[in-house]
Amino acid sequence: MNRVICGVDVSKDWLDAFIRPSGVFERFSNDAAGIGALAALCREQGVELVVMEASGGYERSAFLLLWELGIACALANPRHVRRFAEAMGFLEKTDRIDAAMIADYAEARRLSALPPPKAAQLRLSALMTRLSQVTSDLTVQRQRRSAARDQQSVASLDEVIALLVRQSQSRTLEGEIASMIDDDPLWACLNQAFRSIKGVADRTVARLMAELPEIGRISNKAIVKLAGLAPIANDSGKRSGPRPVRRGRSGPRGILFLVAATAARYDPHLAAFRQRLQSAGKPKMVIRIALARKLLVILNAKARDARREFECAT
């Protein structure tokens, strides 16, 4: 039996809601008052699930407040929804069509409610995002400084670089992140489990907890795909094509590339795995990806064991 689903197309200022199967469509402001009115409409229409796309943060307030108001919500991948719409023959794009396609996609995929993260998880993610921004901005400004020739431009870049260096070296962000992990009993257990692998240090642990909170909760196959480290089949008929990795969460994937190379120097299992790949003549990039995937599987197993031990202890 079809569920009553409300698809919400989110923008900076508006929430466009389409309820299926009734076809009710209304627009609300993307603020507390508008979200409250959307919740009232959902109750009136007997909506079982509200689904919205992840829209660069514009959906966050609506998602959290709707949950607080007792309305179950889920998030959908914008790329998947757009391709679904095109497959259904909707090449045009309007707010009403987008909202309707989100609702239809949710029903077709049988999406289920996604409970909101806890306040501590949101804060950890925000701190890690800011730390990454400072580090990335510092790299970009240094590259611009090396290419600059005009003295006024050089002076301006030096000023920006000095500010970013002060922020990156103040340890305020890193100290706050470390304190949050130490103060949370489960995170402390996971921290200890991850650090049992030599080469896994502060930033790796924080990145995994902030951007891959599912670690230890889902299967190895699922976690690898989530991080964008799963080889994608590319076969047709007699042809067996290369199996690249793509998409997924770039933050955890990037740091796993770096850490896996370090861990393979000390961990005999990873070292032996790398040696087998090298002996088989695999390209360097294939080896790099395989090492990162292997490390993530090991970390996922350690996180699963740590969660079980924590649950038994509590």
CSV table of C-alpha atoms in Angstrom, one decimal:
chain,number,residue,atom,x,y,z
A,1,MET,CA,0.0,0.0,0.0
A,2,ASN,CA,1.3,3.4,-1.0
A,3,ARG,CA,2.4,5.7,1.9
A,4,VAL,CA,1.4,9.3,2.3
A,5,ILE,CA,4.7,11.1,1.6
A,6,CYS,CA,5.5,14.8,1.5
A,7,GLY,CA,8.4,15.7,-0.8
A,8,VAL,CA,10.0,19.0,0.0
A,9,ASP,CA,12.1,21.0,-2.5
A,10,VAL,CA,14.4,23.2,-0.3
A,11,SER,CA,16.0,26.5,-1.2
A,12,LYS,CA,17.5,29.3,0.8
A,13,ASP,CA,14.2,31.1,1.3
A,14,TRP,CA,11.4,28.6,0.5
A,15,LEU,CA,10.2,25.1,1.2
A,16,ASP,CA,8.0,23.8,-1.6
A,17,ALA,CA,5.9,20.8,-0.4
A,18,PHE,CA,4.1,18.2,-2.5
A,19,ILE,CA,2.1,15.5,-0.8
A,20,ARG,CA,1.4,12.2,-2.6
A,21,PRO,CA,-1.0,10.6,-3.5
A,22,SER,CA,-3.4,13.6,-2.8
A,23,GLY,CA,-1.4,16.0,-4.9
A,24,VAL,CA,-1.6,18.9,-2.4
A,25,PHE,CA,1.1,21.5,-3.1
A,26,GLU,CA,2.0,24.5,-0.9
A,27,ARG,CA,5.0,26.8,-0.4
A,28,PHE,CA,6.3,27.8,3.0
A,29,SER,CA,9.1,30.2,4.1
A,30,ASN,CA,12.3,28.4,5.2
A,31,ASP,CA,12.1,29.7,8.7
A,32,ALA,CA,10.7,28.6,12.1
A,33,ALA,CA,7.2,29.9,11.2
A,34,GLY,CA,7.1,28.3,7.8
A,35,ILE,CA,8.5,25.0,9.1
A,36,GLY,CA,5.8,25.0,11.8
A,37,ALA,CA,3.1,25.6,9.1
A,38,LEU,CA,4.6,22.7,7.1
A,39,ALA,CA,4.3,20.4,10.1
A,40,ALA,CA,0.7,21.4,10.6
A,41,LEU,CA,-0.1,20.6,7.0
A,42,CYS,CA,1.6,17.2,7.3
A,43,ARG,CA,-0.5,16.3,10.4
A,44,GLU,CA,-3.7,17.5,8.6
A,45,GLN,CA,-2.9,15.3,5.6
A,46,GLY,CA,-1.7,12.3,7.6
A,47,VAL,CA,1.8,12.4,6.2
A,48,GLU,CA,3.9,9.4,7.3
A,49,LEU,CA,7.2,10.6,6.0
A,50,VAL,CA,8.7,14.0,4.9
A,51,VAL,CA,11.6,13.7,2.4
A,52,MET,CA,13.9,16.5,1.3
A,53,GLU,CA,17.1,16.6,-0.7
A,54,ALA,CA,20.4,17.4,1.0
A,55,SER,CA,20.8,21.0,-0.2
A,56,GLY,CA,24.1,22.2,1.1
A,57,GLY,CA,22.8,22.9,4.6
A,58,TYR,CA,19.6,24.8,3.7
A,59,GLU,CA,17.6,21.7,4.6
A,60,ARG,CA,19.2,21.4,8.1
A,61,SER,CA,16.8,23.7,10.0
A,62,ALA,CA,13.7,22.1,8.5
A,63,PHE,CA,15.0,18.6,9.0
A,64,LEU,CA,15.8,19.1,12.7
A,65,LEU,CA,12.8,21.2,13.6
A,66,LEU,CA,10.3,18.8,11.9
A,67,TRP,CA,11.8,16.0,14.0
A,68,GLU,CA,11.4,18.1,17.1
A,69,LEU,CA,7.7,18.6,16.1
A,70,GLY,CA,7.2,14.9,15.8
A,71,ILE,CA,7.3,14.6,12.0
A,72,ALA,CA,9.5,11.8,10.7
A,73,CYS,CA,11.9,12.9,8.0
A,74,ALA,CA,14.5,11.4,5.6
A,75,LEU,CA,17.1,12.9,3.2
A,76,ALA,CA,17.5,12.0,-0.5
A,77,ASN,CA,20.5,12.4,-2.8
A,78,PRO,CA,19.8,15.2,-5.2
A,79,ARG,CA,21.6,13.5,-8.1
A,80,HIS,CA,19.6,10.4,-7.7
A,81,VAL,CA,16.3,12.3,-7.6
A,82,ARG,CA,17.2,14.2,-10.8
A,83,ARG,CA,18.1,11.1,-12.6
A,84,PHE,CA,14.8,9.5,-11.4
A,85,ALA,CA,12.9,12.5,-12.7
A,86,GLU,CA,14.6,12.2,-16.1
A,87,ALA,CA,13.9,8.5,-16.2
A,88,MET,CA,10.2,9.3,-15.6
A,89,GLY,CA,10.2,11.7,-18.5
A,90,PHE,CA,10.5,15.0,-16.6
A,91,LEU,CA,13.2,16.9,-18.4
A,92,GLU,CA,11.8,20.2,-17.2
A,93,LYS,CA,12.6,21.5,-13.7
A,94,THR,CA,10.3,23.6,-11.5
A,95,ASP,CA,9.9,23.7,-7.7
A,96,ARG,CA,6.5,21.9,-8.0
A,97,ILE,CA,7.9,19.1,-10.2
A,98,ASP,CA,11.0,18.8,-8.0
A,99,ALA,CA,8.9,18.4,-4.9
A,100,ALA,CA,6.7,15.8,-6.6
A,101,MET,CA,9.7,13.9,-7.9
A,102,ILE,CA,11.2,13.8,-4.4
A,103,ALA,CA,8.0,12.2,-3.1
A,104,ASP,CA,7.7,9.7,-5.9
A,105,TYR,CA,11.4,8.8,-5.6
A,106,ALA,CA,11.0,8.2,-1.8
A,107,GLU,CA,8.1,5.8,-2.5
A,108,ALA,CA,9.9,4.0,-5.3
A,109,ARG,CA,13.0,3.5,-3.2
A,110,ARG,CA,11.0,2.8,-0.1
A,111,LEU,CA,13.0,5.4,1.9
A,112,SER,CA,12.7,5.2,5.6
A,113,ALA,CA,13.0,7.8,8.3
A,114,LEU,CA,16.5,9.0,9.2
A,115,PRO,CA,16.7,10.1,12.9
A,116,PRO,CA,18.6,13.4,13.3
A,117,PRO,CA,22.2,13.3,14.7
A,118,LYS,CA,22.7,14.2,18.3
A,119,ALA,CA,23.8,17.7,19.3
A,120,ALA,CA,27.4,16.4,20.0
A,121,GLN,CA,27.6,14.8,16.6
A,122,LEU,CA,26.5,18.0,14.9
A,123,ARG,CA,29.1,20.0,16.9
A,124,LEU,CA,31.9,17.6,16.1
A,125,SER,CA,31.0,17.7,12.4
A,126,ALA,CA,31.0,21.5,12.5
A,127,LEU,CA,34.4,21.7,14.2
A,128,MET,CA,35.9,19.2,11.8
A,129,THR,CA,34.5,21.1,8.8
A,130,ARG,CA,36.0,24.4,10.1
A,131,LEU,CA,39.4,22.7,10.7
A,132,SER,CA,39.4,21.3,7.2
A,133,GLN,CA,38.4,24.7,5.8
A,134,VAL,CA,41.3,26.4,7.6
A,135,THR,CA,43.8,23.8,6.4
A,136,SER,CA,42.5,23.9,2.8
A,137,ASP,CA,42.4,27.7,2.7
A,138,LEU,CA,46.0,27.8,3.9
A,139,THR,CA,47.1,25.5,1.1
A,140,VAL,CA,45.3,27.6,-1.5
A,141,GLN,CA,46.7,30.9,-0.3
A,142,ARG,CA,50.3,29.5,-0.2
A,143,GLN,CA,49.9,28.4,-3.8
A,144,ARG,CA,48.7,31.9,-4.8
A,145,ARG,CA,51.6,33.4,-2.9
A,146,SER,CA,54.1,31.4,-4.8
A,147,ALA,CA,52.7,32.5,-8.1
A,148,ALA,CA,52.2,36.2,-7.1
A,149,ARG,CA,54.6,38.9,-8.5
A,150,ASP,CA,52.9,42.2,-7.6
A,151,GLN,CA,54.2,43.5,-4.3
A,152,GLN,CA,50.8,44.7,-3.1
A,153,SER,CA,49.3,41.3,-3.9
A,154,VAL,CA,52.1,39.5,-2.1
A,155,ALA,CA,51.5,41.7,1.0
A,156,SER,CA,47.8,41.0,1.0
A,157,LEU,CA,48.4,37.2,0.6
A,158,ASP,CA,51.0,37.3,3.4
A,159,GLU,CA,48.4,38.9,5.7
A,160,VAL,CA,45.8,36.3,5.0
A,161,ILE,CA,48.4,33.5,5.4
A,162,ALA,CA,49.5,34.8,8.7
A,163,LEU,CA,45.9,34.8,10.0
A,164,LEU,CA,45.3,31.3,8.8
A,165,VAL,CA,48.5,30.1,10.3
A,166,ARG,CA,47.5,31.5,13.7
A,167,GLN,CA,44.2,29.7,13.5
A,168,SER,CA,45.7,26.4,12.4
A,169,GLN,CA,48.5,26.5,15.0
A,170,SER,CA,46.4,27.8,17.9
A,171,ARG,CA,45.2,24.2,18.5
A,172,THR,CA,41.9,25.6,19.7
A,173,LEU,CA,39.8,23.6,17.2
A,174,GLU,CA,41.9,20.5,17.6
A,175,GLY,CA,41.8,20.8,21.4
A,176,GLU,CA,38.0,21.2,21.4
A,177,ILE,CA,37.6,18.1,19.1
A,178,ALA,CA,39.9,16.0,21.3
A,179,SER,CA,38.0,17.1,24.5
A,180,MET,CA,34.7,16.1,22.9
A,181,ILE,CA,36.0,12.7,22.0
A,182,ASP,CA,37.5,12.1,25.4
A,183,ASP,CA,34.3,13.2,27.2
A,184,ASP,CA,32.0,10.9,25.3
A,185,PRO,CA,32.3,7.3,26.7
A,186,LEU,CA,31.5,5.6,23.4
A,187,TRP,CA,33.8,7.9,21.3
A,188,ALA,CA,36.6,7.3,23.8
A,189,CYS,CA,36.2,3.5,23.3
A,190,LEU,CA,36.2,3.9,19.5
A,191,ASN,CA,39.2,6.2,19.8
A,192,GLN,CA,41.2,3.6,21.7
A,193,ALA,CA,40.2,0.9,19.2
A,194,PHE,CA,41.2,2.9,16.1
A,195,ARG,CA,44.5,3.9,17.7
A,196,SER,CA,45.5,0.3,18.1
A,197,ILE,CA,46.6,0.6,14.4
A,198,LYS,CA,49.9,2.4,14.2
A,199,GLY,CA,49.5,5.4,12.0
A,200,VAL,CA,46.0,6.2,13.0
A,201,ALA,CA,46.1,9.5,15.0
A,202,ASP,CA,44.0,12.4,16.1
A,203,ARG,CA,42.8,13.8,12.8
A,204,THR,CA,42.0,10.4,11.3
A,205,VAL,CA,39.9,9.4,14.4
A,206,ALA,CA,38.1,12.8,14.4
A,207,ARG,CA,37.4,12.6,10.7
A,208,LEU,CA,35.9,9.2,10.9
A,209,MET,CA,33.7,10.0,13.9
A,210,ALA,CA,32.5,13.3,12.4
A,211,GLU,CA,32.0,12.3,8.7
A,212,LEU,CA,31.5,8.5,8.9
A,213,PRO,CA,29.4,8.0,12.1
A,214,GLU,CA,28.0,4.8,10.6
A,215,ILE,CA,31.3,3.0,11.2
A,216,GLY,CA,30.9,-0.1,13.2
A,217,ARG,CA,27.1,-0.1,12.7
A,218,ILE,CA,26.9,-1.3,9.1
A,219,SER,CA,28.5,-4.1,7.1
A,220,ASN,CA,32.0,-3.9,5.6
A,221,LYS,CA,30.5,-3.8,2.1
A,222,ALA,CA,28.2,-0.9,3.0
A,223,ILE,CA,30.9,1.2,4.8
A,224,VAL,CA,33.3,0.8,1.9
A,225,LYS,CA,30.6,2.0,-0.6
A,226,LEU,CA,29.7,4.9,1.7
A,227,ALA,CA,33.3,6.1,1.7
A,228,GLY,CA,33.5,5.8,-2.1
A,229,LEU,CA,36.1,3.0,-2.0
A,230,ALA,CA,34.0,0.2,-3.5
A,231,PRO,CA,34.9,-0.9,-7.0
A,232,ILE,CA,32.0,-0.3,-9.3
A,233,ALA,CA,31.2,-3.2,-11.7
A,234,ASN,CA,31.5,-2.2,-15.4
A,235,ASP,CA,30.7,-5.4,-17.3
A,236,SER,CA,28.5,-6.0,-20.4
A,237,GLY,CA,28.2,-9.2,-22.4
A,238,LYS,CA,31.7,-10.6,-22.9
A,239,ARG,CA,33.4,-7.4,-21.9
A,240,SER,CA,34.8,-7.0,-18.4
A,241,GLY,CA,35.7,-3.4,-18.0
A,242,PRO,CA,37.8,-1.6,-15.3
A,243,ARG,CA,36.1,-1.2,-11.9
A,244,PRO,CA,36.7,2.4,-10.7
A,245,VAL,CA,35.8,3.9,-7.4
A,246,ARG,CA,33.7,7.0,-7.4
A,247,ARG,CA,31.6,9.4,-5.3
A,248,GLY,CA,31.1,8.6,-1.6
A,249,ARG,CA,32.4,10.8,1.2
A,250,SER,CA,35.6,12.5,0.1
A,251,GLY,CA,36.8,13.5,3.5
A,252,PRO,CA,37.2,10.1,5.0
A,253,ARG,CA,38.4,8.7,1.7
A,254,GLY,CA,41.1,11.2,1.4
A,255,ILE,CA,42.5,10.7,4.8
A,256,LEU,CA,42.3,6.9,4.5
A,257,PHE,CA,44.5,7.2,1.4
A,258,LEU,CA,47.2,8.9,3.4
A,259,VAL,CA,46.9,6.8,6.6
A,260,ALA,CA,46.8,3.4,4.8
A,261,ALA,CA,50.2,4.1,3.2
A,262,THR,CA,51.7,4.8,6.7
A,263,ALA,CA,49.9,1.9,8.4
A,264,ALA,CA,51.2,-0.5,5.8
A,265,ARG,CA,54.8,0.2,7.0
A,266,TYR,CA,54.0,-1.1,10.4
A,267,ASP,CA,51.1,-3.5,10.1
A,268,PRO,CA,52.3,-6.9,8.8
A,269,HIS,CA,48.9,-7.8,7.3
A,270,LEU,CA,48.6,-4.6,5.4
A,271,ALA,CA,52.3,-4.9,4.3
A,272,ALA,CA,51.8,-8.4,3.0
A,273,PHE,CA,48.6,-7.3,1.2
A,274,ARG,CA,50.4,-4.5,-0.5
A,275,GLN,CA,53.3,-6.9,-1.5
A,276,ARG,CA,50.8,-9.3,-3.1
A,277,LEU,CA,49.3,-6.5,-5.1
A,278,GLN,CA,52.7,-5.3,-6.2
A,279,SER,CA,53.8,-8.8,-7.1
A,280,ALA,CA,50.7,-9.1,-9.3
A,281,GLY,CA,51.7,-6.0,-11.2
A,282,LYS,CA,48.8,-3.8,-10.1
A,283,PRO,CA,49.1,-0.1,-10.9
A,284,LYS,CA,50.1,2.2,-8.0
A,285,MET,CA,46.7,3.9,-7.8
A,286,VAL,CA,44.9,0.5,-7.7
A,287,ILE,CA,47.2,-0.5,-4.8
A,288,ARG,CA,46.6,2.8,-3.0
A,289,ILE,CA,42.8,2.4,-3.3
A,290,ALA,CA,42.9,-1.3,-2.2
A,291,LEU,CA,45.0,-0.4,0.9
A,292,ALA,CA,42.6,2.3,1.9
A,293,ARG,CA,39.7,-0.1,1.4
A,294,LYS,CA,41.4,-2.8,3.5
A,295,LEU,CA,42.2,-0.3,6.3
A,296,LEU,CA,38.6,0.9,6.4
A,297,VAL,CA,37.4,-2.7,6.7
A,298,ILE,CA,39.8,-3.3,9.6
A,299,LEU,CA,38.6,-0.1,11.3
A,300,ASN,CA,35.0,-1.0,10.8
A,301,ALA,CA,35.6,-4.4,12.4
A,302,LYS,CA,37.3,-2.8,15.4
A,303,ALA,CA,34.5,-0.2,15.7
A,304,ARG,CA,31.9,-3.0,15.7
A,305,ASP,CA,33.7,-4.8,18.5
A,306,ALA,CA,34.2,-1.7,20.5
A,307,ARG,CA,30.5,-0.8,20.2
A,308,ARG,CA,29.5,-4.3,21.4
A,309,GLU,CA,31.9,-4.2,24.3
A,310,PHE,CA,30.6,-0.7,25.3
A,311,GLU,CA,26.9,-1.9,25.1
A,312,CYS,CA,27.7,-5.0,27.2
A,313,ALA,CA,29.5,-2.8,29.8
A,314,THR,CA,26.6,-0.4,30.0
